[in-house]
Coordinates of C-alpha atoms in Angstrom, one line a residue:
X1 CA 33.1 -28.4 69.5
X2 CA 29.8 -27.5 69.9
X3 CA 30.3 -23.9 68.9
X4 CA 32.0 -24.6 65.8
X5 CA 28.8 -25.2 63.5
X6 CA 27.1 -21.9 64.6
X7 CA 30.0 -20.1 64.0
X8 CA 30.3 -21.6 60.5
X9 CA 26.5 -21.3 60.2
X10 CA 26.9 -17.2 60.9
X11 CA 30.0 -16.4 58.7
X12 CA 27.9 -18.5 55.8
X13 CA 25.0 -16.4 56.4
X14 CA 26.7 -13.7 56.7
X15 CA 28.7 -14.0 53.7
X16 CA 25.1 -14.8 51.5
X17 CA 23.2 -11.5 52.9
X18 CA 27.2 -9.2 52.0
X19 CA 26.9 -11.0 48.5
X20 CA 23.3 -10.8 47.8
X21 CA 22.2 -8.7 44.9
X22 CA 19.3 -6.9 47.1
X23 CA 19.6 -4.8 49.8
X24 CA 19.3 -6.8 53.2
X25 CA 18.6 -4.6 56.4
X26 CA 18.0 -5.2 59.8
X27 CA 16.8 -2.9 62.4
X28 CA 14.8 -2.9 66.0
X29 CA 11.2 -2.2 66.7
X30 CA 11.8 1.5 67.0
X31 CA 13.3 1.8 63.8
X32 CA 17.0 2.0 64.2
X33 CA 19.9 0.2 61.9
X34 CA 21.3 -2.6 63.2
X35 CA 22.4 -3.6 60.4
X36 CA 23.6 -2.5 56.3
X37 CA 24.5 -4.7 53.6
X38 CA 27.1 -3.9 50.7
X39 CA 24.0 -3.9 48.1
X40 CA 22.5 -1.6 50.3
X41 CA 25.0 1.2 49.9
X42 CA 25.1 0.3 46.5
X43 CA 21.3 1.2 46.4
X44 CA 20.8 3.9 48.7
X45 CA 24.6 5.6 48.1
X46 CA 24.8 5.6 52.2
X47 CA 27.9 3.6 54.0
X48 CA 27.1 1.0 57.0
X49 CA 28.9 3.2 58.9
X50 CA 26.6 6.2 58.0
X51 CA 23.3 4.1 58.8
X52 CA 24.2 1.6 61.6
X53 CA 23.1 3.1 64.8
X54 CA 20.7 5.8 63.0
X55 CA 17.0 6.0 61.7
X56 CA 15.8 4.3 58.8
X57 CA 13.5 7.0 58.5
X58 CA 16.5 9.0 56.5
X59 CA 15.4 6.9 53.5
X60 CA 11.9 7.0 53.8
X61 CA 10.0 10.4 52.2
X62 CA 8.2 12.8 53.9
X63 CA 4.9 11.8 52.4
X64 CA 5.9 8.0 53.0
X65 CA 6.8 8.1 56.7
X66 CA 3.3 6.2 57.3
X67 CA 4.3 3.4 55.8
X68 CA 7.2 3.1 58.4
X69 CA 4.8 3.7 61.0
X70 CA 2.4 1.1 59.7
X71 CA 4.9 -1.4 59.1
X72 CA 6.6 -1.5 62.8
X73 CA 3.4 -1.9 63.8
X74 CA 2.6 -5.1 61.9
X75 CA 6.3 -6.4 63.0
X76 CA 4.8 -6.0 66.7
X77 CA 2.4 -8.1 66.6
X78 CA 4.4 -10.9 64.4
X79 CA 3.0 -10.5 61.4
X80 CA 5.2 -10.5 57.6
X81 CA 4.4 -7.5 55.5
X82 CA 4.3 -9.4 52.2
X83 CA 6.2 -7.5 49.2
X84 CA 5.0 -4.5 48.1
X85 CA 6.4 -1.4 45.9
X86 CA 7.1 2.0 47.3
X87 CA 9.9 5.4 47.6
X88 CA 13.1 5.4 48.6
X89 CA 15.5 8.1 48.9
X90 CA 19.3 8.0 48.0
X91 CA 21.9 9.8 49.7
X92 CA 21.6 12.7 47.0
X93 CA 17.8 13.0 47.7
X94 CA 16.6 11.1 44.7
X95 CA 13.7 9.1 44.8
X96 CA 14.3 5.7 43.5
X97 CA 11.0 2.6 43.3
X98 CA 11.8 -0.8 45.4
X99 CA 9.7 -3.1 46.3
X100 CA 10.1 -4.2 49.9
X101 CA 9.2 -7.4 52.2
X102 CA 9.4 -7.2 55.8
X103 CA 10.0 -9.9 58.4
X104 CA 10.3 -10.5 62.1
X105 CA 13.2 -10.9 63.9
X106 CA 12.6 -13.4 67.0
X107 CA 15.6 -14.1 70.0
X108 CA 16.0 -17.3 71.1
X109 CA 12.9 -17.4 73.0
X110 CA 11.1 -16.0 70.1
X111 CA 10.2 -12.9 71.5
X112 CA 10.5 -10.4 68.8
X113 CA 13.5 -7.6 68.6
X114 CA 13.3 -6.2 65.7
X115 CA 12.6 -6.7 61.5
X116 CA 14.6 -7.7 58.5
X117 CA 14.1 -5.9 55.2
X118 CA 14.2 -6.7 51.8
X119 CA 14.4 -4.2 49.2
X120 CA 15.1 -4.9 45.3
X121 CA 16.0 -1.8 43.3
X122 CA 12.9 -1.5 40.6
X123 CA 14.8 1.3 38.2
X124 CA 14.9 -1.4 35.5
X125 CA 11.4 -2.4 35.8
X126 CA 10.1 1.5 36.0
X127 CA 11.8 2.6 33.3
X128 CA 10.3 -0.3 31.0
X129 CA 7.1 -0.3 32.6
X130 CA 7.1 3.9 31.7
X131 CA 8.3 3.6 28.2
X132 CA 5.9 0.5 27.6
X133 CA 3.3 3.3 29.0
X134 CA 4.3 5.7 26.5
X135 CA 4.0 2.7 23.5
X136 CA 0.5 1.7 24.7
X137 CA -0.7 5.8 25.0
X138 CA 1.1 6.5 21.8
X139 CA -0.7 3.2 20.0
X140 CA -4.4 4.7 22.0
X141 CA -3.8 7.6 20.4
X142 CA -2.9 6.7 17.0
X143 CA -5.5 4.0 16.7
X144 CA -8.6 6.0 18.5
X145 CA -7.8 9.3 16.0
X146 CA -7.7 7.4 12.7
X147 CA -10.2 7.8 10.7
X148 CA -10.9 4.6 10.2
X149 CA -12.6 1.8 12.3
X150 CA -10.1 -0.4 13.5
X151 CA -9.5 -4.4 15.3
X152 CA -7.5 -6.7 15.9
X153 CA -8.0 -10.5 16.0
X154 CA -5.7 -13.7 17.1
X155 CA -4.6 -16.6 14.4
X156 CA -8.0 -18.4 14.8
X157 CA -9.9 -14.8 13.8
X158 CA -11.4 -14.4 17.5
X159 CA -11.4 -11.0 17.7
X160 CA -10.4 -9.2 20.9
X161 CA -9.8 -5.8 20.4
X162 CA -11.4 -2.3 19.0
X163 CA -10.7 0.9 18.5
X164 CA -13.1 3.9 20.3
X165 CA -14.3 4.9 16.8
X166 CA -15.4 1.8 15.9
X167 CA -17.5 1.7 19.5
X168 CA -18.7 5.4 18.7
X169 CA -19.9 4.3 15.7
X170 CA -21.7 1.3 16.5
X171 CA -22.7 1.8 20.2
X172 CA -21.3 -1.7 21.6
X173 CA -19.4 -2.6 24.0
X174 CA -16.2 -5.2 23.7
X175 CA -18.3 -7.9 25.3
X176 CA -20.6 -7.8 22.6
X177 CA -18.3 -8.1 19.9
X178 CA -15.4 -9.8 20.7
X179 CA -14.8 -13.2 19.0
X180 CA -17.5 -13.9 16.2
X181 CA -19.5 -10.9 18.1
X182 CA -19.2 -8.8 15.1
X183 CA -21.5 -10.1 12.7
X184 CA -24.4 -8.5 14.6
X185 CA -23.7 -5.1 13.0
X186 CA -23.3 -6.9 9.6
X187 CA -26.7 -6.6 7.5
X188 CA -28.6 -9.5 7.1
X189 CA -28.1 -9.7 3.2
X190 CA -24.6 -9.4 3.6
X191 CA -23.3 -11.0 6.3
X192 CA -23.0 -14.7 5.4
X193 CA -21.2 -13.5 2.4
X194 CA -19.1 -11.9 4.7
X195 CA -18.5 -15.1 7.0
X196 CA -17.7 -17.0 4.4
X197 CA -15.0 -14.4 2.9
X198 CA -13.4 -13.9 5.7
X199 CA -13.2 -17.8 7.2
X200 CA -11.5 -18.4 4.1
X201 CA -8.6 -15.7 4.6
X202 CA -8.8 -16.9 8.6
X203 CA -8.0 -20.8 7.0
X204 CA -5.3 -19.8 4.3
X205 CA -3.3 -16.5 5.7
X206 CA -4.1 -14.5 2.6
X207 CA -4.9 -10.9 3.1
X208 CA -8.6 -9.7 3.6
X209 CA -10.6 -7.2 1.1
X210 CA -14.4 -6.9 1.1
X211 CA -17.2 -3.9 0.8
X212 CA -20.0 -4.0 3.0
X213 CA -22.7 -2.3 5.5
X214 CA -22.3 -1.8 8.6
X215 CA -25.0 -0.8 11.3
X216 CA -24.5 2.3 13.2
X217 CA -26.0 2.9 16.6
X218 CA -28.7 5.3 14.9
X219 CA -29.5 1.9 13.1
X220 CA -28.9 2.9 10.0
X221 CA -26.0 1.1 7.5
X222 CA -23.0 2.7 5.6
X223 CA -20.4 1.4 3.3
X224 CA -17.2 0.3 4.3
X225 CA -14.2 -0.8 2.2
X226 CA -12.2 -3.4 4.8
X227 CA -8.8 -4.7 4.5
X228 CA -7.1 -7.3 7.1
X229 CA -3.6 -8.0 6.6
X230 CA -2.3 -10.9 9.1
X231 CA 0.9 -9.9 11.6
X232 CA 3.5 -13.3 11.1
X233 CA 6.0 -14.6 13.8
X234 CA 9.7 -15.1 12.2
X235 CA 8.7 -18.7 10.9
X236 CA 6.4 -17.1 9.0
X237 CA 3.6 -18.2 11.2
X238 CA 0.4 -15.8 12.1
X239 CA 0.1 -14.7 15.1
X240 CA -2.7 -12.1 14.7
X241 CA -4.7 -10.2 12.2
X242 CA -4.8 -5.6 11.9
X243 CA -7.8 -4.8 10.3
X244 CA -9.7 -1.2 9.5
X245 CA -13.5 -0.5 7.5
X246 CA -13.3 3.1 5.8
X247 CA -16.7 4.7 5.7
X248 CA -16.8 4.8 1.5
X249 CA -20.8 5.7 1.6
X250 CA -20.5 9.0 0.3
X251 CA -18.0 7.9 -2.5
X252 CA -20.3 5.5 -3.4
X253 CA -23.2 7.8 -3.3
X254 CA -21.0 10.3 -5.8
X255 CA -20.1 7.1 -8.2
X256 CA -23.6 6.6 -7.8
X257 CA -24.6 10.1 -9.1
X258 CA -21.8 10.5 -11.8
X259 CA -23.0 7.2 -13.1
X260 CA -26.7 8.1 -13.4
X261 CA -25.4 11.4 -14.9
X262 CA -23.0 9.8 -17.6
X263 CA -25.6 7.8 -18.5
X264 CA -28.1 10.9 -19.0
X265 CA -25.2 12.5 -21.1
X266 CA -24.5 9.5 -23.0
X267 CA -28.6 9.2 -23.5
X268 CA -28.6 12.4 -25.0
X269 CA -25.4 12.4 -27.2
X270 CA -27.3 9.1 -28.6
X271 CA -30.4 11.6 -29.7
X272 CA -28.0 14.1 -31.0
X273 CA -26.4 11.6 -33.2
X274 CA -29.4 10.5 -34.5
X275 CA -30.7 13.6 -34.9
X276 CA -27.4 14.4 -37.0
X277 CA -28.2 10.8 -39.1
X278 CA -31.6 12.1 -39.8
X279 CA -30.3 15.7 -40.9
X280 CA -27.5 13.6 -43.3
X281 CA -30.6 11.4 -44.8
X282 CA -33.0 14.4 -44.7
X283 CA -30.4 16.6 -46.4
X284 CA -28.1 14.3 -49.3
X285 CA -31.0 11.8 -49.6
X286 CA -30.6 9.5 -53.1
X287 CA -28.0 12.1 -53.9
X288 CA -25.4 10.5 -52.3
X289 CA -26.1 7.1 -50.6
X290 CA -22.2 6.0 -50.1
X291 CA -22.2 9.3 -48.5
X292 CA -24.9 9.0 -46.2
X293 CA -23.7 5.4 -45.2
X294 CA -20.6 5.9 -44.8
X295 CA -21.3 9.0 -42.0
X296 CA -24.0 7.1 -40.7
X297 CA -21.6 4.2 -40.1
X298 CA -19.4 6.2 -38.5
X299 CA -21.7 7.6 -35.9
X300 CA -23.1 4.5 -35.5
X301 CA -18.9 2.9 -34.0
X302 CA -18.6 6.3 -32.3
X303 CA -21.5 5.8 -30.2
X304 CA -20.9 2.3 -30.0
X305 CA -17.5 3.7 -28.2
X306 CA -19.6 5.9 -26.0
X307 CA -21.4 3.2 -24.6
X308 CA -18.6 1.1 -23.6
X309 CA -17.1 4.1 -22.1
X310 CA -20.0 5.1 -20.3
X311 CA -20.3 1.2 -19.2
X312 CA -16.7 1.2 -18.1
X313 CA -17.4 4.5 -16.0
X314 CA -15.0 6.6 -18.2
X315 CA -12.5 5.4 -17.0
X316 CA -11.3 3.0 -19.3
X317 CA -12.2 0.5 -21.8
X318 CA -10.8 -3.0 -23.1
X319 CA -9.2 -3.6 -26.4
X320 CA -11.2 -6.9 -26.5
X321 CA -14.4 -5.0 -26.1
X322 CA -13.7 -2.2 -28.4
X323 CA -12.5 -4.8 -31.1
X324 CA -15.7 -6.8 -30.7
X325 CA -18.0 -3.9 -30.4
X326 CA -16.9 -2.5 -33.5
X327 CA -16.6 -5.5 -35.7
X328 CA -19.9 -6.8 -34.8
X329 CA -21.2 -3.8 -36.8
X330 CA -20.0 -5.3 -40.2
X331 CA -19.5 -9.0 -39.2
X332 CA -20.6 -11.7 -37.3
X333 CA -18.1 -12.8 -35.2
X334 CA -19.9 -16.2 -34.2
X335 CA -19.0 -17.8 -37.8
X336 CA -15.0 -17.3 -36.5
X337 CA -13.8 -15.2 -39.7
X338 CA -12.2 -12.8 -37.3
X339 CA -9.6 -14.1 -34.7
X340 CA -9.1 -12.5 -31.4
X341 CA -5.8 -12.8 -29.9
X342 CA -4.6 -11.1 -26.8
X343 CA -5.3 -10.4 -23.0
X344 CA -8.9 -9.4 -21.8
X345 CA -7.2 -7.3 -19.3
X346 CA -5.8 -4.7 -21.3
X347 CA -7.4 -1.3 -21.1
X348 CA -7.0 2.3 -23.1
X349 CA -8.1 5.7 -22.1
X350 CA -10.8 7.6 -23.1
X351 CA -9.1 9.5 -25.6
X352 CA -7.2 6.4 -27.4
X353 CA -9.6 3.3 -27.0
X354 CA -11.9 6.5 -28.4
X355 CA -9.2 6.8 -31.7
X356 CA -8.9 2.9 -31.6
X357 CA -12.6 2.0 -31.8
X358 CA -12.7 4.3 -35.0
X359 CA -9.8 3.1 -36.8
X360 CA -11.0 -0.9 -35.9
X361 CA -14.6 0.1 -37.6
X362 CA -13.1 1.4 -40.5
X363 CA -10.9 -1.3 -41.1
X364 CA -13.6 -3.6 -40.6
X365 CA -16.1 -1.7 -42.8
X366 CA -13.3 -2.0 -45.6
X367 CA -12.8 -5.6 -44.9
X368 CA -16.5 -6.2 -45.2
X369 CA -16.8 -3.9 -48.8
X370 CA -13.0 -4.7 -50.3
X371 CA -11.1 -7.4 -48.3
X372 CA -10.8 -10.7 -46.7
X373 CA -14.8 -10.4 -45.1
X374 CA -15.9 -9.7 -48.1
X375 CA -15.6 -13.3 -49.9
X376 CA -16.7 -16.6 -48.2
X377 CA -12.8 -18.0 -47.0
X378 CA -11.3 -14.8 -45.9
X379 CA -10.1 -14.2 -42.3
X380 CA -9.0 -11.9 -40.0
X381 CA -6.9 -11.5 -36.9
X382 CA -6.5 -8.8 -34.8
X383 CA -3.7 -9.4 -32.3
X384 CA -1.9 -7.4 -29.3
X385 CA 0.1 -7.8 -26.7
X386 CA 1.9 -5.6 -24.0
X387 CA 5.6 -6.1 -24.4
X388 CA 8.9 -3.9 -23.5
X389 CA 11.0 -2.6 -26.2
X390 CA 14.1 -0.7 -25.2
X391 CA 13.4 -0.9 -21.8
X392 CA 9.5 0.5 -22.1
X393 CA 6.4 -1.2 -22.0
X394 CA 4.4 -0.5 -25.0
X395 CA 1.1 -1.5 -26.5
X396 CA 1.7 -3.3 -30.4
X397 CA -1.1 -4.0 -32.1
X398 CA -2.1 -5.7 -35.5
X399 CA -5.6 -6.1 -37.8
X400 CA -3.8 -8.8 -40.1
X401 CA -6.2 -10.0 -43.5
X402 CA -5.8 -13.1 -45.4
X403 CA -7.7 -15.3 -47.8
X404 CA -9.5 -12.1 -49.3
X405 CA -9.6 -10.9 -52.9
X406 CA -6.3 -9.6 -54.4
X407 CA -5.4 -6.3 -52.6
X408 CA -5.5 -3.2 -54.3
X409 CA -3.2 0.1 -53.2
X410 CA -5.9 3.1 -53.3
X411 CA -5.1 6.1 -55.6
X412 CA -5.8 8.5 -53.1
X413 CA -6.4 8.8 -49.0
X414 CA -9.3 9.9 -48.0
X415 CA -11.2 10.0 -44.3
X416 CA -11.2 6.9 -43.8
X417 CA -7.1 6.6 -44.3
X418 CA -7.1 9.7 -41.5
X419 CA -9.4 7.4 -39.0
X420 CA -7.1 4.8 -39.9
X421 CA -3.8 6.2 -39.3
X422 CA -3.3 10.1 -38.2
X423 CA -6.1 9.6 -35.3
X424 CA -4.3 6.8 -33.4
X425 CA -1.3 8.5 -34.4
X426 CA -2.4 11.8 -32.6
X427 CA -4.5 10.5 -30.2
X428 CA -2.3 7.2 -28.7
X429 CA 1.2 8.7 -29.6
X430 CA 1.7 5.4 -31.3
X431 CA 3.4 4.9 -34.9
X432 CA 1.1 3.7 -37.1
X433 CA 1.6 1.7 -40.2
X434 CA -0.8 0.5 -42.8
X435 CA 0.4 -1.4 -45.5
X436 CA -1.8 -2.6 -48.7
X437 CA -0.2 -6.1 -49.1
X438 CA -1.1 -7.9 -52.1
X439 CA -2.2 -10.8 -50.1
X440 CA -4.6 -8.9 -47.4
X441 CA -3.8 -5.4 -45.7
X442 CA -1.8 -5.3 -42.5
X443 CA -2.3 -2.6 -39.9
X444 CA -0.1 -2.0 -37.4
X445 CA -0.1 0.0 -34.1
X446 CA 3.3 1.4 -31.5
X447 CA 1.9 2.7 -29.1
X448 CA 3.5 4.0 -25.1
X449 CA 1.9 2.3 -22.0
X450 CA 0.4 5.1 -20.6
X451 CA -2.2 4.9 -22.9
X452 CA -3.6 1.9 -20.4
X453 CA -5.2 2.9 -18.1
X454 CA -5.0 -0.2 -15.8
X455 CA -2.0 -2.2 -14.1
X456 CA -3.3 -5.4 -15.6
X457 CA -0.7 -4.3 -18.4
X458 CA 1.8 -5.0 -16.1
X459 CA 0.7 -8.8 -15.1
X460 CA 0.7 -9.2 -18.7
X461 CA 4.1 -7.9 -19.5
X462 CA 5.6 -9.9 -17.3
X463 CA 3.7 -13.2 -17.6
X464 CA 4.6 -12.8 -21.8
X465 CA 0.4 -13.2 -22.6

């Protein structure tokens, strides 16, 4: 009776170390199998049969057989070698990672006989730990030979991580700048600006964009253009924030330049026109005095177009700006005779808000001489919009009169109808109509959307202003 619960105690150990998922081994002090588990031929490829009775040095490498030393020896003296990872060799001679623990095996006196080993097969783990290796060298690489300076920073905006160029440039270490570290390399005229700018995209989630200096570890500043966009969890939820700062010094430096030198050009054009004005006087004097205003009006709206363009950097210039500019040189646009009516977002091209500027002068001039600004009630409104017509965006335009004198068709065209019409014509692409109405002259303009030359046209296409 007696027996009976050690014999049910043994077959229910034995049956947990034949079942067990890791490989359970027992051996003596000088190394030999005493015993061999099922998961341990699973692990090593090596029957009981094959290991019982023999060295468990025939899975331990050559360059490992230390180890086995060093661990019979801590069995010895009682102690448990606590896990640890290490080789193993399979029956084929293929190395495979365990991790092992060690323990004493003690009689009934407690002298110790021999050691039980634990070894759990670590394939799984290497092979994600190797490929997680490979992501983390692969990002390294990627991030530290961008050209950019890079970061990274949690949900608060504590930032915890930078790339090597953005160290190489400023000479700091991570210490230094992690969390709010950063705004030491800011310059002092800047960097509250900064603070602020950025808190508020750390507070509401909305992507970062600013321009700024940055000390480098000479101690001088350069330019950089940063951008921040925030990394969000499936519930939408930010979880951290990807920023970079592009050195843009020496494109500002070159803006800088071209700007100084479009405003020498546009300096001298200026003198050249007048010169040319004085040459008109100087030349038709008394002889022709509609003659000489009419060319000095004109060269007065196209250098009021080269200003603006110079102003806008050549790039591009806004219908609202050309309208004004031009009208303001026959009418004051204060007493509310002339109506503007469209988006102050819109802007041409050279060439056409060139073409445009014209035609709106000329128009103007006549409305000042012959039409609705020429009386004290008429009016005039200049509308456009950006709408789609057959599935295109286009640009329509109208300089609408009303409340003017009664209108009379001219017998003939002249310049000022080929300002009017064939130059936005040519230089837009647009159809142009201009129609004499008896009760004030409507002129119309058709023209594609490339002649923008900003995606505000967009926004305003689809909002309908």
């Amino acid at each position: 009776m007696q027996g009976q619960p050690d014999t049910f105690r043994d077959a229910h150990l034995a049956a947990i170390v034949n079942h067990s998922s890791d490989a359970i081994v027992s051996k003596d002090l000088n190394g030999i199998v005493m015993s061999w588990n099922a998961a341990a031929e699973r692990l090593f490829d090596i029957p009981a049969a094959d290991m019982i009775g023999n060295s468990i040095r025939r899975i331990i490498p050559a360059d490992r057989q230390g180890e086995e030393d060093a661990i019979l020896a801590r069995v010895r003296g009682g102690e448990l070698v606590p896990k640890f990872e290490t080789m193993r060799l399979r029956a084929d001679g293929t190395l495979i990672p365990v991790a092992i623990t060690v323990s004493p095996i003690r009689d009934a006196e407690g002298t110790i006989i021999g050691a039980s080993k634990i070894a759990n097969d670590l394939r799984e783990q290497a092979t994600l730990r190797a490929e997680l290796l490979q992501s983390r060298q692969r990002f390294e690489a990627l991030a530290n030979n961008i050209p950019q300076l890079a970061w990274m920073a949690d949900r608060e905006g504590w930032l915890f991580w930078y790339n090597q160029r953005w160290y190489d440039y400023t000479g700091t270490t991570l210490d230094e700048m992690q969390g709010w570290g950063w705004r030491a390399v800011h310059h002092p005229d800047h960097v509250d600006r900064v603070v602020e700018h950025v808190q508020r995209s750390w507070d509401t989630g909305e992507p970062w964009t600013d321009t700024f200096p940055l000390r480098g570890k000479d101690g001088d500043y350069r330019w950089f253009l940063t951008q921040a966009q925030p990394l969000r969890d499936d519930n939408g939820e930010v979880i951290l924030w990807c920023g970079t700062n592009t050195d843009i010094t020496e494109e500002r430096e070159t803006n800088e330049r071209i700007r100084l030198l479009m405003n020498e050009v546009n300096h001298r054009s200026r003198n050249i026109m007048a010169t040319i004005q004085a040459i008109i006087q100087r030349t038709v004097g008394d002889s022709d005095p509609d003659l000489v205003d009419a060319l000095t009006r004109r060269i007065s709206a196209l250098s009021a177009n080269q200003d603006l363009l110079t102003s806008g950097n050549w790039i591009g210039v806004t219908v609202a700006d050309i309208a004004q500019s031009q009208i303001l040189h026959v009418s004051d646009i204060s007493e509310g005779r002339v109506e503007f009516d469209g988006p102050d977002d819109v802007k041409l091209k050279p060439a056409a808000a060139e073409a445009l500027g014209l035609a709106i002068h000329e128009l103007a001039t006549n409305a000042a001489k012959y039409g609705a600004l020429s009386n004290a009630k008429g009016r005039v409104a200049l509308r456009w919009r950006v709408e789609e017509r057959d599935g295109a965006a286009m640009l329509d335009l109208e300089w609408r009169e009303r409340d003017g004198p009664p209108v009379v068709s001219p017998t003939r065209s002249g310049f000022g109808t080929t300002i009017i019409k064939r130059n936005p014509a040519m230089a837009m692409r647009a159809q142009v109509t201009l129609d004499y109405a008896p009760d004030g002259v409507v002129w119309r303009v058709l023209a594609p959307a490339d002649v923008l030359a900003t995606a505000a046209s967009k926004e305003a296409l689809q909002t309908g202003d």
